[in-house]
Coordinates of C-alpha atoms and ligand atoms in Angstrom, one line a residue:
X126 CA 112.4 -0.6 20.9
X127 CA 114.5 -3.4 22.0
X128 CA 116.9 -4.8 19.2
X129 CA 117.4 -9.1 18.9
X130 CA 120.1 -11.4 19.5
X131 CA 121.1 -14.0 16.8
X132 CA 120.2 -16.5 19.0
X133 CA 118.1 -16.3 22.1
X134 CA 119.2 -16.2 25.6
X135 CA 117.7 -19.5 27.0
X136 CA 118.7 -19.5 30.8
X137 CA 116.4 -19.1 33.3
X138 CA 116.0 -17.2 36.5
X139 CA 113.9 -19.5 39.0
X140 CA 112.5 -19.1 42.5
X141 CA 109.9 -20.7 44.3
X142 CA 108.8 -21.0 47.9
X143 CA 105.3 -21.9 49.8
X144 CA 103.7 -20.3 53.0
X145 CA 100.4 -18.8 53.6
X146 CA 99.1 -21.8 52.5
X147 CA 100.3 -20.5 48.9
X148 CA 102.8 -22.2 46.4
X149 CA 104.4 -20.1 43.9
X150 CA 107.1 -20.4 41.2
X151 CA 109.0 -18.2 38.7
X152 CA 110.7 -18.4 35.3
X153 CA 112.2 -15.5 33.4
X154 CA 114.2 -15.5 30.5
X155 CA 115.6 -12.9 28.4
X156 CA 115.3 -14.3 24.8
X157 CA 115.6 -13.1 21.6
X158 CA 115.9 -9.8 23.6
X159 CA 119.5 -7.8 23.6
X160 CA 118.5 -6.8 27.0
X161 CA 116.7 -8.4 29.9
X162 CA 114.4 -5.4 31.3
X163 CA 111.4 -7.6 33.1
X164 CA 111.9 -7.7 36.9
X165 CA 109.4 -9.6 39.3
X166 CA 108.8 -9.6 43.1
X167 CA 107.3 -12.4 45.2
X168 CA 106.7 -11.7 49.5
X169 CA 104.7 -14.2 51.6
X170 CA 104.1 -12.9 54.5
X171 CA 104.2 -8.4 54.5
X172 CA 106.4 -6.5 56.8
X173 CA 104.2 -4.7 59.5
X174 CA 101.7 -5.6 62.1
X175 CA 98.9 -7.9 61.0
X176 CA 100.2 -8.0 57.5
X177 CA 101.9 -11.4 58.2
X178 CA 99.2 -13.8 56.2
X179 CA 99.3 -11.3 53.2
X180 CA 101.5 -11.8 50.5
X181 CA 102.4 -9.7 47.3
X182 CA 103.6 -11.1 43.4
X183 CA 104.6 -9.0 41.0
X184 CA 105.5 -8.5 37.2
X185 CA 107.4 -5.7 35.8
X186 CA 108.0 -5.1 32.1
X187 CA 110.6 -2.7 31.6
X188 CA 111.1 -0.6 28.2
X189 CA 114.2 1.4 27.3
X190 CA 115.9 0.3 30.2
X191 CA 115.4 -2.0 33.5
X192 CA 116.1 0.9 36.1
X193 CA 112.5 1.6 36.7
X194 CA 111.4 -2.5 36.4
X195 CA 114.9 -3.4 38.9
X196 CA 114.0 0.3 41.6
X197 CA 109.7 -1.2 41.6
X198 CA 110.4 -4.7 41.8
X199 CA 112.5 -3.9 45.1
X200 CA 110.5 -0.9 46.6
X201 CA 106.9 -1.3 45.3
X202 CA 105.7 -2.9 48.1
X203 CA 106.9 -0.8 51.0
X204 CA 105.4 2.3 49.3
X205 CA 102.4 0.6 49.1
X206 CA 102.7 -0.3 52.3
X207 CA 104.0 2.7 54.3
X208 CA 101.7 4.9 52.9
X209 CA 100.6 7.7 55.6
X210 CA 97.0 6.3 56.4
X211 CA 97.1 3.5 54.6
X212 CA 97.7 -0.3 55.7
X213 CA 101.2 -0.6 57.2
X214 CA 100.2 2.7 59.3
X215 CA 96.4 1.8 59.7
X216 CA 98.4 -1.4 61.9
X217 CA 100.0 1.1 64.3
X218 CA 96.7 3.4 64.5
X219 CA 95.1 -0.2 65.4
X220 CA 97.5 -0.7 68.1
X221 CA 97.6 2.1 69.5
X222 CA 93.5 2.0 69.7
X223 CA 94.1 -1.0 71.8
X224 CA 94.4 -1.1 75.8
X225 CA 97.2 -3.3 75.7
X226 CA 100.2 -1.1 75.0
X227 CA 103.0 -3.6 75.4
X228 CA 102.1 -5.9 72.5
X229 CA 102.0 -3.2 70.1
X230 CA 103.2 -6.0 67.4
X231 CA 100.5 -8.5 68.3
X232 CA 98.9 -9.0 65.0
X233 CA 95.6 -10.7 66.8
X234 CA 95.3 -6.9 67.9
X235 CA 95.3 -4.8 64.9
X236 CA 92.2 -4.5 62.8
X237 CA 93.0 -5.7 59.6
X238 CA 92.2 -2.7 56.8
X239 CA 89.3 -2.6 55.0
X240 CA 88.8 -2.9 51.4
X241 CA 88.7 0.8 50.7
X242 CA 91.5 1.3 52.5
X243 CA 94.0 -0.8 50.6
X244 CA 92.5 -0.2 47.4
X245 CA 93.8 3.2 48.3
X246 CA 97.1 2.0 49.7
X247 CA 97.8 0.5 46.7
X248 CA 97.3 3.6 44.5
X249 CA 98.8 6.1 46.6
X250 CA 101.8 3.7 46.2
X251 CA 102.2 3.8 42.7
X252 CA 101.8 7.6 42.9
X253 CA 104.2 7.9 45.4
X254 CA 106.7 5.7 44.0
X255 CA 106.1 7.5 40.5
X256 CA 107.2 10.9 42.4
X257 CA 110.0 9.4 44.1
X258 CA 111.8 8.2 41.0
X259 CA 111.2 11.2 39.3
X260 CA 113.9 13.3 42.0
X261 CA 116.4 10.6 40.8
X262 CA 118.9 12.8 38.8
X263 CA 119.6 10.3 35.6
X264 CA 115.7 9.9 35.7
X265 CA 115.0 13.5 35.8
X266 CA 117.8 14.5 33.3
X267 CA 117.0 12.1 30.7
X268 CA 120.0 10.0 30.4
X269 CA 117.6 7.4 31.6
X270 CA 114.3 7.3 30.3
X271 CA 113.0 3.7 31.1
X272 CA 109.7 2.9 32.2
X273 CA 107.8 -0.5 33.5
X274 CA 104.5 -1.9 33.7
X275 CA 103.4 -3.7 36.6
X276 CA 100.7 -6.3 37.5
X277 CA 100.3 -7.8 40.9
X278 CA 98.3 -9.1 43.1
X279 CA 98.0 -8.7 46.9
X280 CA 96.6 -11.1 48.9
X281 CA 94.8 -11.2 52.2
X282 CA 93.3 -14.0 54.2
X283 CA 90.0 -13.1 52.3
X284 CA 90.7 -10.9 49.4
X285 CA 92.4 -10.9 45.8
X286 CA 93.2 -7.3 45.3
X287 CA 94.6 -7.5 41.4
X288 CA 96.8 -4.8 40.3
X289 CA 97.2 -3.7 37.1
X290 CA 99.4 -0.8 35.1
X291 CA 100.0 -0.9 31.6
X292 CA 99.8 -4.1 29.3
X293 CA 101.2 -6.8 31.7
X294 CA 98.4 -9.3 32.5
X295 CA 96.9 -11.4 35.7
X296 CA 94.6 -14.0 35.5
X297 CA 92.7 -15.9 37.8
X298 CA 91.8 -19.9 37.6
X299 CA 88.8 -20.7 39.3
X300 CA 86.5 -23.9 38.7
X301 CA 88.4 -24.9 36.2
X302 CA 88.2 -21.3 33.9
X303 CA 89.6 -18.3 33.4
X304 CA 87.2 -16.1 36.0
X305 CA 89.1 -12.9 35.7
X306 CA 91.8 -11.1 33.9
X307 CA 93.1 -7.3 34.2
X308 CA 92.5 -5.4 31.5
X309 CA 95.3 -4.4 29.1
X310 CA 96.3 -0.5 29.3
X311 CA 96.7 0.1 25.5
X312 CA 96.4 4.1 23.7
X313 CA 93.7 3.0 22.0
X314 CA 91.3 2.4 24.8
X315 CA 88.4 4.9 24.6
X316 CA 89.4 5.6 28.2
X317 CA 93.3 6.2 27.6
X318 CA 92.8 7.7 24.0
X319 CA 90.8 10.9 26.4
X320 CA 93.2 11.2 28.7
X321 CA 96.0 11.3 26.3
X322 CA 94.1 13.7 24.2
X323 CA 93.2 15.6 26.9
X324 CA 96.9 16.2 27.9
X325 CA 97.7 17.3 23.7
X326 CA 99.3 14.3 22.7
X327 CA 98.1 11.7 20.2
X328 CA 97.7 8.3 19.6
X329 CA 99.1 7.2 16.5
X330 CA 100.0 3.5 15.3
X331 CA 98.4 2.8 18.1
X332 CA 101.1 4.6 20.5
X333 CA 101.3 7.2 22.4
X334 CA 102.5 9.9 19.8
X335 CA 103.4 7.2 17.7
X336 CA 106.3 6.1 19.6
X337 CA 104.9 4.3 23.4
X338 CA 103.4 1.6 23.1
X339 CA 101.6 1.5 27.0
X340 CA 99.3 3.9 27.8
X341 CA 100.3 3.4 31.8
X342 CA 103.4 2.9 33.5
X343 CA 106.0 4.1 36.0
X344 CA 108.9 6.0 34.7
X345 CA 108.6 7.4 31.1
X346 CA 109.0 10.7 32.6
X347 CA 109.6 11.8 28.9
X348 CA 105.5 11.4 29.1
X349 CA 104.8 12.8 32.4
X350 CA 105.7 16.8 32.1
X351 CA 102.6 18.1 30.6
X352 CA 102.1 21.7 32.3
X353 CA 99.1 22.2 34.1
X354 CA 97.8 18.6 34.6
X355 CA 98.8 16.2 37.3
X356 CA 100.2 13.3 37.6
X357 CA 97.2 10.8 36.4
X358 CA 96.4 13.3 33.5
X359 CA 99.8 13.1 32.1
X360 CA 100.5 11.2 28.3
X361 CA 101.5 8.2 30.1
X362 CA 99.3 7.6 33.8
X363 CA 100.9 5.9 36.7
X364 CA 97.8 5.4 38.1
X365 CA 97.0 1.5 38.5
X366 CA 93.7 0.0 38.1
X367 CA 93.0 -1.8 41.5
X368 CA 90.2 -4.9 41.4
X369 CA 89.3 -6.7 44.7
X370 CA 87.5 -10.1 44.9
X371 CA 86.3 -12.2 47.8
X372 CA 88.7 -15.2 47.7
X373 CA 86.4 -18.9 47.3
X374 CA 88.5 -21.0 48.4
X375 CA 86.8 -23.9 47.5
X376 CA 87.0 -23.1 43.9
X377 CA 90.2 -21.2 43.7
X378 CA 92.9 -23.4 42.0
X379 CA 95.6 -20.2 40.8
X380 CA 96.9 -17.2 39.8
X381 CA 99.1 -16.2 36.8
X382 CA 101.0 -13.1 36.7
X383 CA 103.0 -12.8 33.2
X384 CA 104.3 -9.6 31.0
X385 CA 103.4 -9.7 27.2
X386 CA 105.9 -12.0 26.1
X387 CA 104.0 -15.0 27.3
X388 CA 100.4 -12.7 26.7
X389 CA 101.8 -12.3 22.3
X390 CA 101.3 -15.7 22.0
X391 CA 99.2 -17.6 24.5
X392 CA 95.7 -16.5 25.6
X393 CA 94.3 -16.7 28.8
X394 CA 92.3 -19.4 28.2
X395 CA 95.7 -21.3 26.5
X396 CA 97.6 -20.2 29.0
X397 CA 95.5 -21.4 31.9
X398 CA 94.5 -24.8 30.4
X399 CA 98.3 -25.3 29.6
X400 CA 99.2 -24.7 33.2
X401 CA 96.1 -26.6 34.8
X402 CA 97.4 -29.6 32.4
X403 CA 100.8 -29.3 33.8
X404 CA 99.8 -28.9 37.6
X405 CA 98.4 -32.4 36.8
X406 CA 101.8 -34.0 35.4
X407 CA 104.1 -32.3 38.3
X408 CA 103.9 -30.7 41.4
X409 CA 107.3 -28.7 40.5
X410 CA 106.2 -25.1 40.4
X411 CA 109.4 -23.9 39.2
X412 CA 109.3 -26.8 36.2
X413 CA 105.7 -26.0 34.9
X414 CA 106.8 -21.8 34.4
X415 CA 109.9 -23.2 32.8
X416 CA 107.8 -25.0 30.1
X417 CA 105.1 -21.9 29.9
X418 CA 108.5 -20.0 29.0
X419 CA 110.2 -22.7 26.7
X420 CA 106.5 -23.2 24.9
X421 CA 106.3 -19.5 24.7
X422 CA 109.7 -19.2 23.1
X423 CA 109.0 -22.2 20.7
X424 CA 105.4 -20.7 19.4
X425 CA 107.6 -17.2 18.6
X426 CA 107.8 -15.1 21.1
X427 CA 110.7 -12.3 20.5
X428 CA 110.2 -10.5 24.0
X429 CA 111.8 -11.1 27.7
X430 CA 109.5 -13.6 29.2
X431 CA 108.4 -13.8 33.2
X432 CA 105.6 -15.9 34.4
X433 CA 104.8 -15.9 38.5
X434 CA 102.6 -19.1 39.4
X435 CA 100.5 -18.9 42.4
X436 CA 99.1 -21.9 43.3
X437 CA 95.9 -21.9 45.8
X438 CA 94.7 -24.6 48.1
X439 CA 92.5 -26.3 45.5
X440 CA 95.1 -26.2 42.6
X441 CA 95.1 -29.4 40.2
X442 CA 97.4 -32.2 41.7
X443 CA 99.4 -34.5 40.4
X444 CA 97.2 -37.5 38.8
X445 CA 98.6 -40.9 38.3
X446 CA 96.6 -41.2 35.0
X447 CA 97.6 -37.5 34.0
X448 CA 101.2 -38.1 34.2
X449 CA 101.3 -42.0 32.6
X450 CA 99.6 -39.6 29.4
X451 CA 102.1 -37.8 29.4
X452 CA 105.1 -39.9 29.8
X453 CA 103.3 -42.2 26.7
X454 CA 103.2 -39.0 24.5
X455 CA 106.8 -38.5 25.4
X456 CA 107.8 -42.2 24.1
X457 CA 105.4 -41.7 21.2
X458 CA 107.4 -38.7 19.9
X459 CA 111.1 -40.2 21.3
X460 CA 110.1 -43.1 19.0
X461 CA 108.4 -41.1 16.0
X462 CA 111.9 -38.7 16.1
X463 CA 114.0 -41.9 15.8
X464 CA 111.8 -43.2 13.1
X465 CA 112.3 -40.4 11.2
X466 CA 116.3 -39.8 11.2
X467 CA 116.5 -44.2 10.9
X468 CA 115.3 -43.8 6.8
X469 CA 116.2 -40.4 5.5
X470 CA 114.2 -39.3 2.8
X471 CA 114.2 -38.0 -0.8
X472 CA 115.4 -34.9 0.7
X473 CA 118.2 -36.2 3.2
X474 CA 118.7 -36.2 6.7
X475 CA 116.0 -33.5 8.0
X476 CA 116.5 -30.5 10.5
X477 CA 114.7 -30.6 12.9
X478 CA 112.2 -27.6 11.2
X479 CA 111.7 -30.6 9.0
X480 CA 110.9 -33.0 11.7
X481 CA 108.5 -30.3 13.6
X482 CA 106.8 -29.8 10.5
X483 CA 106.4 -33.7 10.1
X484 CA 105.3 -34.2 13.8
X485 CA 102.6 -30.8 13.5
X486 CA 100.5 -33.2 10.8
X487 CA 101.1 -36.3 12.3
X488 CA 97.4 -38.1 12.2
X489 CA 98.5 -41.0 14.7
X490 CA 99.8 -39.0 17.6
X491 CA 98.3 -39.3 20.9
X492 CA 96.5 -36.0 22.6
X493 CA 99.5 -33.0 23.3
X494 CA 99.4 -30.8 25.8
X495 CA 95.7 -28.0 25.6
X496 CA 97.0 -24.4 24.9
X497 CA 100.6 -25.5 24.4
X498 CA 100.5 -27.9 21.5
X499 CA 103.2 -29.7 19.7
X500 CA 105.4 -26.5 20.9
X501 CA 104.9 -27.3 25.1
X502 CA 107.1 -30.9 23.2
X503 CA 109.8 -29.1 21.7
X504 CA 112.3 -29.7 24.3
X505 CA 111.6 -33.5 24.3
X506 CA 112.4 -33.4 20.4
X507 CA 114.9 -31.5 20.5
X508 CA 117.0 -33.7 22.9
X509 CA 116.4 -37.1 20.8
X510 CA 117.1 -34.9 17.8
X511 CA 120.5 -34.0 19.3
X512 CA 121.0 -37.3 20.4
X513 CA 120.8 -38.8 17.2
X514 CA 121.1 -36.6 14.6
X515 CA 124.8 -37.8 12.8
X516 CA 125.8 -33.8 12.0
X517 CA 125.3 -32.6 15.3
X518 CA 128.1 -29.4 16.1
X519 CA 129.6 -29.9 18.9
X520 CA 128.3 -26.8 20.3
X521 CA 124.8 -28.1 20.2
X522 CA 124.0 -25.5 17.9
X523 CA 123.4 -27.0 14.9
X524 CA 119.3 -26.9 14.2
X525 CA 118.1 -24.3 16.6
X526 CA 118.1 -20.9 14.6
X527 CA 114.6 -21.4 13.4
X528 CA 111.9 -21.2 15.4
X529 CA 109.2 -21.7 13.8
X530 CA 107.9 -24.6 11.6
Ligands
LIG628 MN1 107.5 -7.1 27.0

């Protein structure tokens, strides 16, 4: 288990990019965490023939180390995708089929692979990549025994295909609710519990033997070396749970992709309505998964945070109404933080715990943010606070220890 900082590691890594008529941002940041061990992958547009209107995200939540999370968020994809049979090879079987034999990279030529066929891709991948690290030698000999979830989803024209091992999570927005989410790989599943059971081991406190906390995941090889039972019977089961769904695009507005350090403290439904209410205030992809990660951090989260934003045709925009609320709530709070270091109390000049704690009852304030609360306006008080507050360190670092209020 990771061990924490004395103060969290605020910077964030960012990316965002559009194509495919998708949108997407990124945040990550490491936290309270000693160690950043999420990794993330975002492709619009797959290598091979026909595969250029598919696109791939990603999550990967490292534990006791990021080599596995850093090795799948780089080579997931092409063992997914070069799988013998499956779709990057189903493209040149396609072409070949055909009578034209010069355009062998024509996309309009190659049938595009059915359902079956990538569901299969996609777990043949994760088996194959599984297999792969396991010949690497510090990964064999134990000097590293890291391991990752991973969550993704691959898109196709007409398909979701949601990708899901271990206890990262994806969630789909669609008319305006949460329409589907993967489903947690925890030891305590009836459905794990077997398996693990099955290959001698336990699950105690809730872990695997006590100790692992996913009950899925590449790497962990330390799990994996049960004699006598292959590779998805094993303690720990790289073996992802693949769900495809007919893309509406009419009522699809996004995607979330996020590891459990967003999941600990937002629910899907938070989470969703949180990022549906910022769609509406900015258009900034990159912005809104900096505020899922800064509200995350401000409601307690102690974990590396990632959030990947995909962002459909029909995605909330930007309304003029929407973002005049929310610049009013901003001056309502600017003002109330003023207020309150203008006449210092009984008490003194308060911390800015004190003036959270203050603002959390206040009966007057205007309507904050659904799913991310007085937290998702932490930020904005915290940079009048700084402004004005007379003891200030220099450093900045004066009231930001405490967390929460
Ligand atoms: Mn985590």
């Amino acid at each position: 288990m990771g061990a924490f900082l004395d103060k969290p590691r605020t910077e964030k890594h960012n990316l965002h990019a559009e194509g495919n008529g998708l949108r997407y941002g990124l945040s990550s940041m490491q936290g309270w965490r000693v160690e950043m061990e999420d990794a993330h992958t975002a492709v619009l547009g797959l290598p091979g023939p026909g595969m250029t209107d598919w696109s791939f995200f990603a999550v990967y939540d490292g534990h006791a180390g990021s080599r596995v999370a850093n090795y799948c968020s780089k080579h997931l994809l092409e063992h997914i995708i070069m799988c013998p049979a499956n779709l990057g090879a189903g493209g040149t079987q396609g072409s070949q089929a055909s009578s034209d034999s010069s355009a062998c990279d024509s996309p309009t030529l190659v049938p595009p692979p059915t359902v079956e066929t990538v569901k299969s891709g996609i777990r043949s991948g994760f088996l194959k990549i599984d297999e792969h690290m396991r010949s690497f030698s510090d990964l064999r000999n134990g000097m590293d025994r890291s391991g990752s979830t991973a969550v993704g989803i691959l898109l196709s024209p007409d398909h979701f295909f949601f990708i899901n091992c271990g206890d990262s999570r994806a969630v789909l927005f669609r008319n305006s609710h949460v329409c589907f989410s993967t489903l947690d790989h925890k030891p305590c599943n009836p459905r794990e519990r077997e398996r693990i059971q099955n290959a001698g081991g336990s699950v105690m406190i809730q872990r695997v033997n006590g100790s692992l906390a996913v009950s899925r995941a590449l790497g962990d090889f330390d799990y994996k070396c049960v004699d006598g039972k292959g590779p998805t019977e094993q303690l720990v089961s790289p073996e992802p749970e693949v769900f495809e769904m007919a893309r509406a695009p009419e009522q699809d507005q996004f995607v979330i992709l996020a590891c459990d350090g967003i999941w600990d403290v937002m629910s899907n439904e938070e989470l969703c309505e949180f990022v549906k209410s910022r769609l509406e205030v900015s258009d900034d992809l990159e912005r809104v998964c900096n505020e899922v990660v800064d509200t995350c951090l401000h409601k307690g989260s102690r974990d590396n945070m990632s959030v990947v934003l995909v962002c459909l045709p029909n995605a909330p925009k930007v309304s003029e109404e929407a973002v005049r609320k929310d610049a009013e709530l901003n001056k309502y709070l600017e003002s109330r933080v003023e207020e309150l270091l203008s006449r210092p109390g009984e008490e003194g000049f308060p911390d800015l715990v004190a003036v959270m704690r203050i603002l959390s009852t206040d009966i007057g304030m205007p309507s904050l943010p659904p799913g991310g609360g007085l937290a998702s306006k932490r930020s904005v008080i915290e940079a009048v606070y700084n402004r004005l507050n007379p003891y200030r360190e220099e450093d900045g670092s004066g009231a930001e220890l405490e967390y929460h209020w």
